[in-house]
Coordinates of C-alpha atoms and ligand atoms in Angstrom, one line a residue:
M1 CA 14.3 93.6 55.5
D2 CA 11.1 92.4 57.1
R3 CA 11.7 92.8 60.8
T4 CA 8.2 91.7 61.8
Q5 CA 9.7 88.2 61.8
F6 CA 12.6 89.3 64.0
R7 CA 13.6 86.8 66.6
S8 CA 16.6 86.0 68.7
P9 CA 18.2 82.7 67.6
R10 CA 17.4 80.0 70.1
L11 CA 20.4 78.5 71.9
T12 CA 20.5 74.8 72.4
G13 CA 23.0 72.3 73.8
S14 CA 24.6 71.8 77.1
P15 CA 26.2 74.9 78.8
S16 CA 29.5 73.2 79.2
T17 CA 31.5 71.6 76.4
T18 CA 34.4 70.6 78.6
R19 CA 35.6 67.2 77.7
P20 CA 35.4 64.5 80.4
S21 CA 38.8 63.5 81.8
I22 CA 37.8 59.9 82.6
F23 CA 39.1 57.3 80.3
L24 CA 37.2 57.1 77.1
P25 CA 37.8 55.2 73.8
E26 CA 39.7 57.7 71.6
A27 CA 39.3 58.9 68.1
R28 CA 42.3 58.8 65.8
P29 CA 45.0 61.2 67.0
G30 CA 44.4 64.1 64.5
I31 CA 40.7 64.1 65.4
Q32 CA 41.2 63.6 69.1
A33 CA 43.4 66.7 69.1
I34 CA 40.9 69.0 67.4
E35 CA 40.4 72.2 69.2
E36 CA 36.8 73.4 69.6
S37 CA 35.9 76.6 67.8
L38 CA 36.0 79.3 70.4
I39 CA 33.0 80.9 68.7
R40 CA 30.9 77.9 69.7
V41 CA 32.5 77.9 73.2
I42 CA 31.3 81.4 73.8
A43 CA 27.8 80.7 72.4
Q44 CA 27.5 77.6 74.5
S45 CA 28.6 79.4 77.6
A46 CA 25.5 81.5 77.3
V47 CA 23.1 78.6 77.4
G48 CA 20.7 79.3 80.3
V49 CA 21.9 82.9 80.8
E50 CA 19.0 85.4 80.7
D51 CA 19.0 88.4 78.4
V52 CA 22.1 88.0 76.3
I53 CA 22.4 89.7 72.9
G54 CA 24.2 87.1 70.9
L55 CA 26.3 88.5 68.2
W56 CA 28.8 85.7 68.1
Y57 CA 27.7 83.8 65.0
G58 CA 27.6 85.1 61.4
E59 CA 23.9 85.3 60.9
P60 CA 21.1 87.8 60.9
D61 CA 18.5 88.1 63.6
A62 CA 15.7 88.1 61.0
V63 CA 14.2 84.8 59.8
T64 CA 14.5 83.8 56.1
P65 CA 12.2 85.9 53.9
A66 CA 8.8 84.4 53.4
F67 CA 9.0 84.0 49.6
I68 CA 11.8 81.5 50.2
T69 CA 10.2 79.7 53.1
H70 CA 7.0 79.5 51.1
A71 CA 8.8 77.7 48.2
A72 CA 10.0 75.0 50.7
K73 CA 6.5 74.5 52.1
V74 CA 5.0 74.1 48.6
A75 CA 7.7 71.6 47.8
L76 CA 7.0 69.6 51.0
D77 CA 3.3 69.7 50.2
R78 CA 4.1 68.4 46.7
G79 CA 5.8 65.4 48.4
E80 CA 9.5 66.3 47.8
T81 CA 10.6 64.2 50.7
F82 CA 12.9 61.8 48.9
Y83 CA 16.6 61.4 48.1
T84 CA 17.9 63.6 45.3
A85 CA 20.9 63.4 43.0
N86 CA 24.4 63.4 44.6
D87 CA 25.3 66.7 42.9
G88 CA 21.9 68.4 43.3
I89 CA 18.6 68.6 41.4
P90 CA 19.2 69.7 37.8
P91 CA 16.9 72.9 38.0
L92 CA 18.9 74.2 41.0
R93 CA 22.3 73.5 39.2
A94 CA 21.0 75.3 36.2
A95 CA 19.7 78.2 38.3
I96 CA 23.1 78.5 40.0
A97 CA 24.9 78.5 36.6
E98 CA 22.4 81.2 35.3
Y99 CA 22.8 83.2 38.5
Q100 CA 26.6 83.3 38.3
T101 CA 26.4 84.4 34.6
R102 CA 23.8 87.1 35.6
L103 CA 26.3 88.4 38.2
G104 CA 28.8 88.9 35.4
R105 CA 31.0 85.9 36.2
A106 CA 32.5 83.9 33.3
S107 CA 29.8 81.5 32.1
V108 CA 30.1 78.1 33.7
T109 CA 28.5 74.9 32.4
V110 CA 26.1 73.0 34.6
D111 CA 28.4 70.0 34.8
R112 CA 30.8 72.2 36.9
I113 CA 28.2 72.9 39.6
V114 CA 27.9 70.6 42.6
V115 CA 25.1 71.4 45.1
T116 CA 26.1 70.8 48.7
S117 CA 24.5 70.8 52.2
S118 CA 26.1 74.2 53.1
G119 CA 29.3 76.1 52.4
T120 CA 30.9 74.1 55.2
H121 CA 30.0 70.9 53.5
A122 CA 31.4 72.3 50.2
L123 CA 34.7 73.2 51.8
N124 CA 34.9 69.7 53.3
M125 CA 34.2 68.1 49.9
A126 CA 36.9 70.1 48.3
C127 CA 39.5 69.3 51.0
L128 CA 38.5 65.6 51.2
A129 CA 38.9 65.3 47.4
L130 CA 42.2 67.1 47.1
L131 CA 44.2 66.9 50.3
S132 CA 46.3 64.0 51.7
P133 CA 48.0 63.7 55.1
G134 CA 51.2 65.9 55.3
D135 CA 50.1 68.3 52.5
R136 CA 50.9 71.9 53.0
V137 CA 47.9 74.3 53.0
V138 CA 48.2 78.1 53.1
V139 CA 45.4 80.3 54.6
P140 CA 45.9 84.0 55.5
R141 CA 44.9 84.9 59.0
P142 CA 43.0 86.0 61.0
C143 CA 40.5 83.8 59.4
W144 CA 37.3 81.9 60.1
P145 CA 38.4 78.9 62.3
N146 CA 36.9 76.4 60.0
L147 CA 39.3 77.3 57.2
V148 CA 42.0 75.9 59.4
G149 CA 39.9 73.1 61.0
I150 CA 38.6 71.6 57.8
P151 CA 41.9 71.0 56.0
S152 CA 43.3 69.9 59.3
L153 CA 40.8 67.0 59.3
S154 CA 42.8 65.6 56.4
G155 CA 46.0 65.6 58.4
T156 CA 47.5 68.6 56.6
Q157 CA 49.9 71.3 57.8
V158 CA 48.1 74.7 57.7
T159 CA 50.2 77.8 57.7
G160 CA 49.8 81.3 56.3
P161 CA 50.7 84.9 56.2
S162 CA 49.1 87.4 58.5
L163 CA 46.8 90.1 57.3
R164 CA 47.7 93.6 58.5
L165 CA 45.9 96.8 59.1
V166 CA 47.0 99.4 56.7
D167 CA 45.4 102.9 57.0
G168 CA 42.4 101.3 58.7
L169 CA 41.9 98.5 56.2
W170 CA 42.9 94.9 56.5
R171 CA 45.3 94.0 53.8
L172 CA 47.2 91.0 52.5
D173 CA 50.9 91.5 51.7
L174 CA 50.9 89.9 48.2
Q175 CA 54.7 89.2 48.3
E176 CA 54.4 87.5 51.6
L177 CA 51.6 85.3 50.3
L178 CA 53.5 84.4 47.2
A179 CA 56.6 83.5 49.3
A180 CA 54.4 81.1 51.3
L181 CA 53.1 79.5 48.1
T182 CA 56.0 77.3 47.3
P183 CA 56.0 74.3 44.9
Q184 CA 55.5 72.1 48.1
T185 CA 52.1 73.8 48.7
R186 CA 49.1 71.8 47.7
M187 CA 46.4 74.4 48.3
V188 CA 45.7 78.0 49.2
I189 CA 42.4 78.9 50.7
L190 CA 41.3 82.5 50.1
N191 CA 38.2 83.9 51.7
A192 CA 37.5 87.5 50.5
P193 CA 35.5 89.4 51.6
G194 CA 36.9 87.7 54.6
N195 CA 35.5 86.6 57.9
P196 CA 36.3 88.1 60.5
T197 CA 38.2 91.1 58.9
G198 CA 36.1 92.0 55.9
W199 CA 39.3 92.3 53.8
M200 CA 39.0 92.0 50.0
L201 CA 41.2 90.9 47.2
S202 CA 41.4 93.1 44.1
R203 CA 41.1 91.6 40.6
A204 CA 44.8 92.5 40.0
E205 CA 45.9 90.6 43.1
Q206 CA 43.8 87.6 42.0
E207 CA 45.5 87.7 38.6
V208 CA 49.0 87.6 40.2
I209 CA 48.0 84.8 42.6
L210 CA 46.4 82.7 39.9
A211 CA 49.5 83.0 37.6
H212 CA 51.7 82.0 40.5
C213 CA 49.5 79.0 41.4
R214 CA 49.3 77.9 37.8
Q215 CA 53.1 77.9 37.6
H216 CA 53.5 75.8 40.8
G217 CA 50.4 73.5 40.3
I218 CA 48.7 74.8 43.5
W219 CA 45.0 74.5 44.0
I220 CA 43.1 77.7 44.8
L221 CA 40.0 77.1 47.1
A222 CA 38.1 80.4 46.9
D223 CA 35.6 80.9 49.7
D224 CA 33.1 83.3 48.1
V225 CA 30.3 83.1 50.6
Y226 CA 30.4 86.8 51.3
D227 CA 30.7 87.8 47.6
R228 CA 27.4 89.7 47.6
L229 CA 28.0 91.5 50.9
V230 CA 30.3 94.2 49.5
F231 CA 29.8 97.8 50.8
S232 CA 31.3 99.7 47.9
G233 CA 28.6 98.2 45.7
G234 CA 28.5 95.4 43.2
V235 CA 29.8 91.9 43.7
A236 CA 33.3 90.9 44.9
P237 CA 35.8 89.8 42.2
S238 CA 36.1 86.0 42.1
F239 CA 38.8 83.7 40.8
L240 CA 35.9 82.2 38.8
D241 CA 36.1 85.4 36.6
L242 CA 39.7 84.6 35.6
A243 CA 40.0 80.8 35.7
T244 CA 39.6 78.6 32.7
P245 CA 37.6 75.3 33.1
Q246 CA 41.0 73.5 33.3
D247 CA 42.5 75.6 36.1
R248 CA 42.9 74.2 39.6
V249 CA 40.4 76.6 41.0
I250 CA 37.4 75.6 43.1
A251 CA 34.9 78.2 44.4
V252 CA 32.6 77.7 47.4
N253 CA 29.4 79.5 47.9
S254 CA 26.4 79.3 50.2
F255 CA 22.8 80.4 50.6
S256 CA 23.5 81.2 54.3
K257 CA 24.7 84.7 54.2
S258 CA 23.2 86.4 51.1
W259 CA 19.7 85.0 51.5
A260 CA 19.5 84.7 55.3
M261 CA 19.4 80.9 55.2
T262 CA 22.0 79.7 57.7
G263 CA 19.8 77.0 59.2
W264 CA 18.8 75.5 55.8
R265 CA 22.3 74.1 55.1
L266 CA 22.5 74.7 51.4
G267 CA 25.6 75.7 49.3
W268 CA 27.4 74.9 46.1
L269 CA 30.8 74.3 44.5
T270 CA 32.0 75.4 41.1
V271 CA 34.8 73.1 40.1
P272 CA 37.1 72.5 37.1
H273 CA 35.8 70.6 34.1
G274 CA 35.8 66.9 34.9
L275 CA 35.8 67.1 38.7
G276 CA 32.0 67.5 39.1
P277 CA 31.1 63.8 38.5
V278 CA 34.0 62.7 40.8
L279 CA 32.7 64.9 43.6
A280 CA 29.1 63.7 43.0
S281 CA 30.3 60.1 43.4
M282 CA 32.2 61.0 46.5
N283 CA 29.2 62.8 48.0
E284 CA 27.2 59.6 48.0
F285 CA 29.5 58.5 50.9
V286 CA 29.6 61.9 52.6
M287 CA 26.2 63.4 52.7
S288 CA 24.5 61.6 49.8
C289 CA 22.5 64.7 48.8
A290 CA 20.9 68.0 49.9
P291 CA 17.2 67.8 50.8
G292 CA 14.9 68.3 47.8
F293 CA 12.6 70.8 49.4
V294 CA 15.5 72.9 50.5
Q295 CA 16.9 72.9 47.0
E296 CA 13.5 74.1 45.7
A297 CA 13.7 77.0 48.1
G298 CA 17.2 77.7 46.8
I299 CA 15.9 78.0 43.2
V300 CA 13.4 80.6 44.3
A301 CA 16.1 82.5 46.4
L302 CA 18.2 82.8 43.3
R303 CA 15.4 83.7 41.0
D304 CA 13.5 86.2 43.1
G305 CA 16.0 87.2 45.8
E306 CA 17.8 90.1 44.2
P307 CA 15.8 92.9 45.9
F308 CA 16.3 91.1 49.2
V309 CA 20.1 90.8 48.7
Q310 CA 20.4 94.4 47.8
G311 CA 18.3 95.4 50.8
I312 CA 20.5 93.6 53.3
V313 CA 23.7 95.0 51.8
G314 CA 22.3 98.5 52.4
H315 CA 21.2 97.6 55.9
Y316 CA 24.5 95.9 56.8
R317 CA 26.5 98.9 55.5
E318 CA 24.5 101.2 57.8
A319 CA 25.0 98.8 60.6
R320 CA 28.8 98.7 59.9
D321 CA 29.0 102.5 60.0
Y322 CA 26.9 102.7 63.1
V323 CA 29.2 100.3 65.0
A324 CA 32.4 101.9 63.6
D325 CA 31.2 105.4 64.7
R326 CA 29.8 104.4 68.0
L327 CA 32.4 101.9 69.3
G328 CA 35.2 103.8 67.5
A329 CA 34.5 106.7 69.8
V330 CA 35.1 104.6 72.9
P331 CA 38.6 105.2 74.3
G332 CA 40.8 102.1 73.7
L333 CA 38.7 100.7 70.9
S334 CA 39.8 100.8 67.2
V335 CA 37.1 99.7 64.8
P336 CA 38.1 99.3 61.2
R337 CA 35.3 99.7 58.6
A338 CA 35.0 96.3 57.0
E339 CA 34.9 96.4 53.2
G340 CA 32.5 93.4 53.1
G341 CA 30.9 90.7 55.1
M342 CA 28.9 91.1 58.3
Y343 CA 31.4 91.7 61.1
A344 CA 33.1 94.5 63.0
F345 CA 36.5 93.1 64.0
F346 CA 37.8 95.6 66.5
R347 CA 40.9 95.9 68.7
V348 CA 40.6 96.4 72.5
E349 CA 43.6 98.2 73.7
G350 CA 45.2 96.3 76.6
C351 CA 43.2 93.2 76.1
R352 CA 45.5 90.2 76.6
D353 CA 42.9 87.4 76.7
S354 CA 40.0 87.9 74.3
L355 CA 38.3 84.6 75.5
T356 CA 38.1 85.8 79.1
L357 CA 36.8 89.1 77.9
A358 CA 34.2 87.4 75.7
R359 CA 33.1 85.2 78.7
N360 CA 32.8 88.3 80.9
L361 CA 30.8 90.2 78.4
V362 CA 28.3 87.3 78.2
H363 CA 28.0 86.9 82.0
R364 CA 28.4 90.4 83.3
A365 CA 27.2 92.6 80.4
G366 CA 24.7 90.4 78.5
V367 CA 26.4 90.7 75.2
G368 CA 27.9 87.9 73.2
L369 CA 30.9 88.5 70.9
A370 CA 33.4 86.1 69.3
P371 CA 36.9 86.3 70.9
G372 CA 39.6 87.4 68.4
R373 CA 41.7 84.4 69.4
A374 CA 39.2 82.1 67.7
F375 CA 40.6 83.4 64.4
G376 CA 44.2 82.6 65.1
R377 CA 46.8 84.1 67.3
E378 CA 46.9 87.2 65.1
G379 CA 43.4 87.9 66.4
E380 CA 44.3 88.0 70.1
G381 CA 43.3 91.4 71.5
Y382 CA 40.4 91.7 69.1
M383 CA 36.7 90.9 69.3
R384 CA 34.3 90.1 66.5
L385 CA 30.7 91.5 66.5
C386 CA 28.2 90.4 63.9
F387 CA 26.3 93.5 62.9
A388 CA 23.6 91.8 60.8
V389 CA 20.9 92.6 63.4
G390 CA 18.3 95.3 63.9
R391 CA 19.3 98.8 65.0
E392 CA 17.7 98.5 68.5
R393 CA 19.7 95.4 69.4
L394 CA 22.8 96.9 68.0
E395 CA 22.4 100.1 70.1
Q396 CA 21.7 98.0 73.2
A397 CA 24.8 95.8 72.5
C398 CA 27.0 98.8 72.0
A399 CA 25.7 100.4 75.2
R400 CA 26.5 97.2 77.1
I401 CA 30.0 97.0 75.7
E402 CA 30.7 100.6 76.5
T403 CA 29.4 100.3 80.1
Y404 CA 31.3 97.1 80.7
L405 CA 34.6 98.4 79.5
A406 CA 34.2 101.7 81.3
T407 CA 33.6 99.8 84.6
H408 CA 35.9 96.8 84.3
G409 CA 38.4 97.5 81.6
P410 CA 39.6 95.0 79.0
N411 CA 40.9 92.3 81.4
Ligands
PLP501 C1 34.2 82.3 55.5 C2 33.0 81.4 55.6 N1 32.9 80.4 54.8 C3 31.9 79.5 54.8 C4 31.0 79.6 55.8 C5 29.9 78.5 55.8 O1 28.6 78.9 55.8 P1 27.5 77.7 55.7 O2 28.1 76.5 56.2 O3 26.5 78.2 56.7 O4 27.1 77.7 54.3 C6 31.0 80.6 56.7 C7 30.0 80.7 57.8 O5 30.2 81.5 58.8 C8 32.1 81.5 56.6 O6 32.2 82.6 57.5

């Protein structure tokens, strides 16, 4: 990875996101009650604090590679500053279909690809299209807070089994998941490799889940945004490899993680046959379309980005091992080796309040981690560190965590 372009992401926004207690007109109850993502809370708490190594978000500290940025500049210079199609420009949709086939996924026709303005937008599109108030949605936890927050926007009930650490790896108890997937369930959201744990689903597990969901008419929303960041090599198994074009399976993907494009806001959906045009029409009223010059950059990322993707996987694997070895040697810390993704999700023995610990680490140690509680109550007592950064910053961050814990302890 080209680290000459290294930079620390700029923090913007107001330091405090506390809501005012004076009377204000209220949003509808489900929206008014939304809890802020505690990842954002911690990042915002660092606005104005000098010298903080921010490892709270899931993004690298290196800017997007130049060959991708160049494609966007060329497109801008060509005048690509207009609205585009609701489901994306045809060459990008074709490039995505071709890319997925190249990865060895079952071949998907272009009419099943819908380009979105990020993975987050893709998840919102799927949930908006499929969920109604009162629907039951299942998501294994700990999980990225948005996987609970997004379906909750539709007034659904989100529940789910807990992942567990088995021999140092996060695992899903398949029987527990199947028991949660009753005929009353509308959707299961499965993110593997998962944020924050790095857990993975095997092909055999996916087969069992798909058969069960077929039987009960349950939608599978597969969040595949980390499918290239797999440390045993290759690409993660996807439900797309198993599903027919008629199955109730939607896969979400994004340019953010594999091509270091978090700020560009570009992603895509692969949907069953017939749903693409419906989502395209719906997108007119949601986002209308992704920017044309960003989509041009996406085409080049897919076409020329393979050496870059493979490079970052190698780099992240080394970073994962470095953090696991170094922090794993600190008394009281247990640091599982993630199978994929970009995070170390580690337990801090004796920590009862991960949010307070995260705040203290920002203000007293100069290091920003996401508190485990952000990922559900199962995550309390854990911290998430994004290791997609250069070695020097990682060493400094680990040193600061070690010194803080040795001096102050976990609470
Ligand atoms: C599990 C998961 N899904 C989806 C996303 C969305 O990524 P983006 O909206 O940047 O495409 C993220 C980002 O952190 C994620 O962790």
